[in-house]
C-alpha positions as a printed NumPy array, in Angstrom:
array([[-41.352, -59.775, -47.887],
       [-42.225, -59.371, -44.22 ],
       [-45.539, -57.9  , -43.175],
       [-45.427, -54.632, -41.243],
       [-46.808, -56.257, -38.119],
       [-44.116, -58.952, -38.25 ],
       [-41.138, -56.62 , -38.528],
       [-38.665, -56.938, -35.699],
       [-38.552, -53.214, -35.002],
       [-42.317, -52.797, -34.741],
       [-42.973, -50.779, -31.602],
       [-46.095, -50.36 , -29.532],
       [-46.775, -47.087, -31.36 ],
       [-46.467, -48.809, -34.74 ],
       [-48.885, -51.515, -33.611],
       [-51.467, -48.884, -32.674],
       [-51.023, -47.211, -36.054],
       [-51.639, -50.483, -37.873],
       [-54.732, -51.039, -35.766],
       [-56.04 , -47.592, -36.768],
       [-55.219, -48.368, -40.39 ],
       [-57.244, -51.576, -40.258],
       [-60.254, -49.727, -38.879],
       [-60.142, -47.101, -41.616],
       [-59.652, -49.751, -44.312],
       [-62.879, -51.365, -43.192],
       [-64.773, -48.048, -43.179],
       [-63.525, -46.348, -46.363],
       [-66.127, -47.853, -48.727],
       [-68.899, -46.48 , -46.537],
       [-67.848, -42.881, -47.183],
       [-66.92 , -43.152, -50.843],
       [-69.167, -41.329, -53.358],
       [-71.457, -43.556, -55.401],
       [-69.539, -44.513, -58.536],
       [-72.592, -44.523, -60.824],
       [-73.363, -40.939, -59.853],
       [-69.777, -39.837, -60.508],
       [-69.796, -41.533, -63.922],
       [-73.016, -39.7  , -64.767],
       [-71.395, -36.363, -63.892],
       [-68.333, -37.285, -65.967],
       [-70.498, -37.949, -69.023],
       [-72.415, -34.662, -68.744],
       [-71.669, -31.971, -71.326],
       [-71.034, -28.399, -70.203],
       [-74.115, -26.984, -71.919],
       [-76.537, -29.338, -70.16 ],
       [-78.685, -28.035, -67.324],
       [-76.961, -30.198, -64.741],
       [-73.597, -30.538, -63.03 ],
       [-70.622, -31.318, -65.287],
       [-66.992, -32.069, -64.293],
       [-65.889, -28.472, -64.946],
       [-68.526, -26.973, -62.655],
       [-67.797, -29.525, -59.951],
       [-64.038, -28.893, -60.151],
       [-64.615, -25.149, -60.103],
       [-66.69 , -25.453, -56.944],
       [-63.929, -27.475, -55.257],
       [-61.505, -24.645, -56.041],
       [-63.982, -22.206, -54.466],
       [-64.091, -24.378, -51.348],
       [-60.303, -24.253, -51.167],
       [-60.422, -20.453, -51.474],
       [-62.829, -20.306, -48.533],
       [-60.684, -22.716, -46.521],
       [-57.613, -20.61 , -47.194],
       [-59.339, -17.287, -46.504],
       [-60.724, -18.336, -43.124],
       [-57.471, -20.072, -42.165],
       [-58.996, -23.518, -41.703],
       [-57.226, -26.859, -41.951],
       [-56.544, -29.138, -44.896],
       [-58.77 , -31.71 , -43.189],
       [-61.725, -29.31 , -43.438],
       [-61.132, -28.864, -47.167],
       [-60.829, -32.601, -47.91 ],
       [-63.903, -33.422, -45.834],
       [-65.925, -30.668, -47.551],
       [-64.989, -32.133, -50.949],
       [-66.   , -35.592, -49.742],
       [-69.399, -34.32 , -48.574],
       [-69.872, -32.456, -51.861],
       [-69.066, -35.492, -54.025],
       [-71.2  , -37.862, -51.97 ],
       [-74.161, -35.525, -52.304],
       [-73.704, -34.824, -56.025],
       [-73.358, -38.557, -56.686],
       [-76.847, -39.294, -55.35 ],
       [-78.758, -36.135, -56.311],
       [-79.454, -34.501, -59.664],
       [-78.435, -30.902, -59.033],
       [-78.926, -27.834, -61.198],
       [-75.919, -25.545, -61.656],
       [-77.752, -22.588, -60.072],
       [-77.88 , -24.476, -56.75 ],
       [-74.204, -25.474, -56.734],
       [-72.979, -22.293, -55.004],
       [-75.335, -22.835, -52.086],
       [-74.399, -26.518, -51.879],
       [-70.684, -25.697, -51.856],
       [-71.082, -23.247, -48.977],
       [-73.134, -25.801, -47.024],
       [-70.52 , -28.534, -47.508],
       [-67.828, -26.111, -46.334],
       [-69.832, -25.169, -43.237],
       [-70.684, -28.787, -42.371],
       [-67.048, -29.857, -42.681],
       [-65.84 , -26.912, -40.594],
       [-68.237, -27.81 , -37.787],
       [-66.948, -31.388, -37.746],
       [-63.224, -30.603, -37.889],
       [-62.635, -27.181, -36.363],
       [-63.118, -25.886, -32.863],
       [-66.332, -23.925, -32.386],
       [-64.522, -20.605, -32.044],
       [-62.819, -21.129, -35.424],
       [-65.949, -21.96 , -37.41 ],
       [-66.834, -18.888, -39.501],
       [-70.357, -17.51 , -39.244],
       [-72.799, -18.166, -42.052],
       [-73.068, -14.414, -42.669],
       [-69.305, -14.106, -43.228],
       [-69.178, -17.126, -45.54 ],
       [-72.086, -15.774, -47.596],
       [-70.366, -12.389, -47.932],
       [-67.003, -13.82 , -48.984],
       [-68.294, -16.62 , -51.217],
       [-70.833, -14.394, -52.997],
       [-73.157, -17.377, -53.234],
       [-76.172, -15.035, -53.579],
       [-78.268, -16.975, -51.105],
       [-79.731, -16.129, -47.722],
       [-79.12 , -17.67 , -44.321],
       [-82.471, -19.418, -44.652],
       [-81.386, -20.886, -47.988],
       [-78.204, -22.215, -46.387],
       [-80.083, -23.781, -43.494],
       [-82.614, -25.44 , -45.796],
       [-79.875, -26.834, -48.019],
       [-77.893, -28.059, -44.995],
       [-80.984, -29.937, -43.864],
       [-81.348, -31.586, -47.283],
       [-77.666, -32.584, -47.431],
       [-77.735, -33.884, -43.857],
       [-80.78 , -36.054, -44.476],
       [-79.497, -37.442, -47.772],
       [-76.161, -38.374, -46.204],
       [-77.865, -39.651, -43.03 ],
       [-75.903, -37.118, -40.933],
       [-72.687, -39.101, -41.53 ],
       [-70.092, -36.386, -42.053],
       [-66.973, -37.543, -40.196],
       [-65.65 , -39.606, -43.081],
       [-62.522, -41.616, -43.761],
       [-60.778, -39.747, -46.576],
       [-57.562, -39.969, -48.584],
       [-56.062, -37.455, -46.153],
       [-56.783, -39.875, -43.288],
       [-54.731, -42.567, -45.033],
       [-52.047, -40.128, -46.142],
       [-51.384, -39.086, -42.541],
       [-51.412, -42.712, -41.365],
       [-49.139, -43.939, -44.157],
       [-46.707, -41.081, -43.584],
       [-46.542, -41.768, -39.839],
       [-46.155, -45.527, -40.359],
       [-43.318, -45.051, -42.85 ],
       [-41.483, -42.691, -40.491],
       [-42.041, -45.088, -37.618],
       [-40.22 , -47.868, -39.483],
       [-37.536, -45.771, -41.18 ],
       [-34.141, -44.699, -39.927],
       [-33.584, -41.292, -38.361],
       [-31.743, -39.995, -41.426],
       [-34.843, -40.471, -43.587],
       [-37.466, -38.948, -41.325],
       [-36.951, -35.373, -42.465],
       [-36.904, -36.247, -46.165],
       [-40.519, -37.351, -46.652],
       [-42.528, -34.119, -46.507],
       [-46.133, -34.406, -45.356],
       [-46.798, -30.83 , -46.479],
       [-45.793, -31.699, -50.036],
       [-47.967, -34.817, -50.016],
       [-50.946, -32.765, -48.82 ],
       [-50.401, -30.225, -51.605],
       [-50.378, -33.05 , -54.145],
       [-53.586, -34.464, -52.68 ],
       [-55.169, -31.034, -52.975],
       [-54.382, -31.024, -56.694],
       [-56.01 , -34.453, -57.074],
       [-59.098, -33.348, -55.155],
       [-59.658, -30.62 , -57.736],
       [-60.267, -33.294, -60.386],
       [-63.467, -35.316, -60.33 ],
       [-61.895, -38.536, -61.559],
       [-59.979, -39.076, -58.315],
       [-63.224, -39.195, -56.346],
       [-63.722, -42.606, -57.972],
       [-60.489, -43.94 , -56.464],
       [-60.514, -45.646, -53.091],
       [-59.028, -43.21 , -50.558],
       [-56.436, -45.758, -49.419],
       [-55.284, -46.35 , -53.016],
       [-55.08 , -42.625, -53.846],
       [-53.036, -41.915, -50.71 ],
       [-50.743, -44.87 , -51.41 ],
       [-50.156, -43.683, -54.987],
       [-49.094, -40.261, -53.734],
       [-46.807, -41.835, -51.145],
       [-45.075, -44.252, -53.536],
       [-44.604, -41.614, -56.24 ],
       [-42.945, -39.297, -53.727],
       [-40.758, -42.129, -52.404],
       [-39.645, -42.893, -55.952],
       [-38.724, -39.244, -56.415],
       [-36.565, -39.419, -53.283],
       [-34.817, -42.556, -54.656],
       [-34.746, -44.175, -51.226],
       [-34.656, -47.979, -51.28 ],
       [-35.458, -48.137, -47.566],
       [-38.591, -45.998, -47.866],
       [-39.659, -47.847, -51.011],
       [-39.495, -51.22 , -49.236],
       [-41.561, -49.866, -46.352],
       [-44.113, -48.436, -48.832],
       [-44.407, -51.872, -50.46 ],
       [-45.103, -53.396, -47.046],
       [-47.78 , -50.759, -46.472],
       [-49.33 , -51.695, -49.831],
       [-49.307, -55.374, -48.915],
       [-50.854, -54.697, -45.508],
       [-53.568, -52.509, -47.113],
       [-54.322, -55.311, -49.611],
       [-54.013, -53.019, -52.62 ],
       [-53.363, -55.062, -55.749],
       [-50.754, -54.077, -58.317],
       [-53.336, -53.587, -61.092],
       [-55.181, -50.863, -59.168],
       [-51.898, -49.27 , -58.143],
       [-50.591, -49.08 , -61.709],
       [-53.864, -47.641, -63.032],
       [-54.231, -44.9  , -60.447],
       [-50.498, -44.146, -60.209],
       [-50.472, -43.304, -63.898],
       [-53.417, -40.914, -63.505],
       [-51.965, -39.315, -60.37 ],
       [-48.576, -38.917, -62.029],
       [-50.161, -37.208, -65.041],
       [-52.206, -34.915, -62.774],
       [-49.129, -33.841, -60.805],
       [-47.16 , -33.325, -64.024],
       [-49.94 , -31.129, -65.41 ],
       [-50.13 , -29.2  , -62.162],
       [-46.38 , -28.563, -62.219],
       [-46.3  , -27.515, -65.864],
       [-46.012, -23.828, -66.888],
       [-49.314, -24.116, -68.774],
       [-51.209, -24.893, -65.575],
       [-52.733, -21.856, -63.885],
       [-51.823, -22.758, -60.328],
       [-51.484, -20.552, -57.239],
       [-48.05 , -19.53 , -56.052],
       [-46.811, -19.749, -52.481],
       [-47.174, -16.048, -51.75 ],
       [-49.551, -14.94 , -49.049],
       [-52.894, -14.074, -50.569],
       [-54.059, -10.462, -50.577],
       [-57.822, -10.332, -50.305],
       [-59.663,  -7.372, -51.818],
       [-62.894,  -6.751, -49.959],
       [-65.156,  -3.757, -49.675],
       [-65.117,  -1.455, -46.654],
       [-68.572,  -2.624, -45.614],
       [-67.604,  -6.318, -45.862],
       [-64.364,  -5.739, -43.966],
       [-66.156,  -3.964, -41.12 ],
       [-68.504,  -6.915, -40.683],
       [-65.906,  -9.665, -40.786],
       [-64.637, -11.351, -37.647],
       [-61.453,  -9.621, -36.445],
       [-59.34 , -12.791, -36.634],
       [-59.818, -13.015, -40.403],
       [-57.763,  -9.926, -41.116],
       [-55.807,  -9.132, -37.984],
       [-52.023,  -9.13 , -38.016],
       [-50.345, -10.578, -34.917],
       [-47.964,  -8.364, -32.983],
       [-44.428,  -8.812, -34.22 ],
       [-41.775,  -9.947, -31.725],
       [-39.057,  -7.657, -30.435],
       [-36.124,  -7.279, -32.818],
       [-32.873,  -7.039, -30.813],
       [-30.33 ,  -4.413, -31.835],
       [-26.631,  -4.6  , -31.23 ],
       [-23.791,  -2.081, -31.384],
       [-22.67 ,  -3.155, -34.819],
       [-26.071,  -2.473, -36.387],
       [-26.321,   0.827, -38.252],
       [-29.069,   3.278, -37.555],
       [-30.786,   3.065, -40.958],
       [-34.457,   2.358, -40.959],
       [-35.785,  -0.781, -42.587],
       [-39.041,  -0.985, -44.423],
       [-41.497,  -3.724, -43.551],
       [-44.669,  -4.294, -45.466],
       [-47.883,  -5.871, -44.246],
       [-50.57 ,  -7.661, -46.126],
       [-52.994,  -5.078, -47.498],
       [-56.736,  -5.478, -47.488],
       [-57.991,  -2.669, -49.676],
       [-61.449,  -1.498, -50.516],
       [-62.908,  -2.874, -53.723],
       [-65.68 ,  -5.127, -54.893],
       [-67.147,  -7.845, -52.672],
       [-65.21 , -10.675, -54.276],
       [-62.457, -13.188, -53.664],
       [-59.734, -11.487, -55.664],
       [-56.004, -11.249, -55.386],
       [-55.557,  -8.516, -57.98 ],
       [-53.905,  -5.276, -56.821],
       [-56.193,  -2.322, -56.06 ],
       [-56.416,   0.591, -58.451],
       [-55.145,   4.074, -57.679],
       [-58.627,   5.122, -56.637],
       [-58.86 ,   2.409, -54.019],
       [-57.56 ,   3.607, -50.678],
       [-55.854,   1.313, -48.219],
       [-58.266,   0.448, -45.431],
       [-56.61 ,  -1.84 , -42.915],
       [-52.871,  -1.492, -43.143],
       [-50.355,   0.742, -44.876],
       [-46.654,   0.273, -45.377],
       [-44.797,   1.771, -42.482],
       [-41.257,   2.411, -41.313],
       [-40.417,   1.489, -37.724],
       [-38.302,   4.034, -35.895],
       [-35.4  ,   3.266, -33.59 ],
       [-35.989,   4.428, -30.055],
       [-33.548,   2.518, -27.861],
       [-31.421,  -0.606, -27.911],
       [-34.525,  -2.627, -28.84 ],
       [-37.616,  -1.761, -30.759],
       [-41.125,  -3.11 , -31.187],
       [-42.99 ,  -3.206, -34.453],
       [-46.659,  -2.581, -33.929],
       [-49.281,  -3.013, -36.646],
       [-51.007,   0.262, -37.334]])
């Protein structure tokens, strides 16, 4: 089997991608959580006064909720989980401190990945996360985490390899196959793996490669499968490691897809926040962009159409997607019916 670098159709872009891959392969061990610490967490019972797998996994889900609420990137979420696991693997943490640590990891990751204007304020994160700690608590904990991790936050993660592998495969595949391999689906699968502690023990390159090969097998594409095998050979991932982690990843994805698994749907989340919290949040967190002009033609009838907006209703200060009760009045937006005025109309958020 030919190596990727020796393939006849390797372009200058593909060569640069392989060079980036080599750099990240050399760095990945540096940013991997300490295995002994992860094993200790795995062996901890739920009733002990220290972090157990369930509490760690629950905190990762909270971090995803924050990432989703503030509209931040998948990279921010994955990096926050990496910072969390690296810290928990070297420090004995009490469960009462985990909320504060989770918020700090989220904030540190956001500052590394996002633009300054998109990084949520500490006050907003405290309000939404309900971590029951002060700004001073957050700053003290951030200092502890930063010192313990030697201020090394910009890590090589499984998402780094997933993006590289996906781009490399598309670079070497035919045009007809480029739209088949969905990066969005691969990222969603990685998210599911990140919510389980055991996958923090896997090398990021191996975890990403397992996700890629499993998806390629699902697509039943011989061309993509051969390219994936070349990627595995270039990454120097042995078959034993691949078989072990592929089995675990496959089981995780099967569990996540099963009806018994309580997983989120693809509907847009409706956040229930109190009036006071809503008034103090940054406008971009709940604003609705102006809708584009809808053209009208002669054949369209004059009936009005109903359009509904995402509601943010008054309630308790919590991350909840449950519908408000009859006593809870709509605060930001109500359903409305646009009226026809001329041959074109604008829909404006109220």
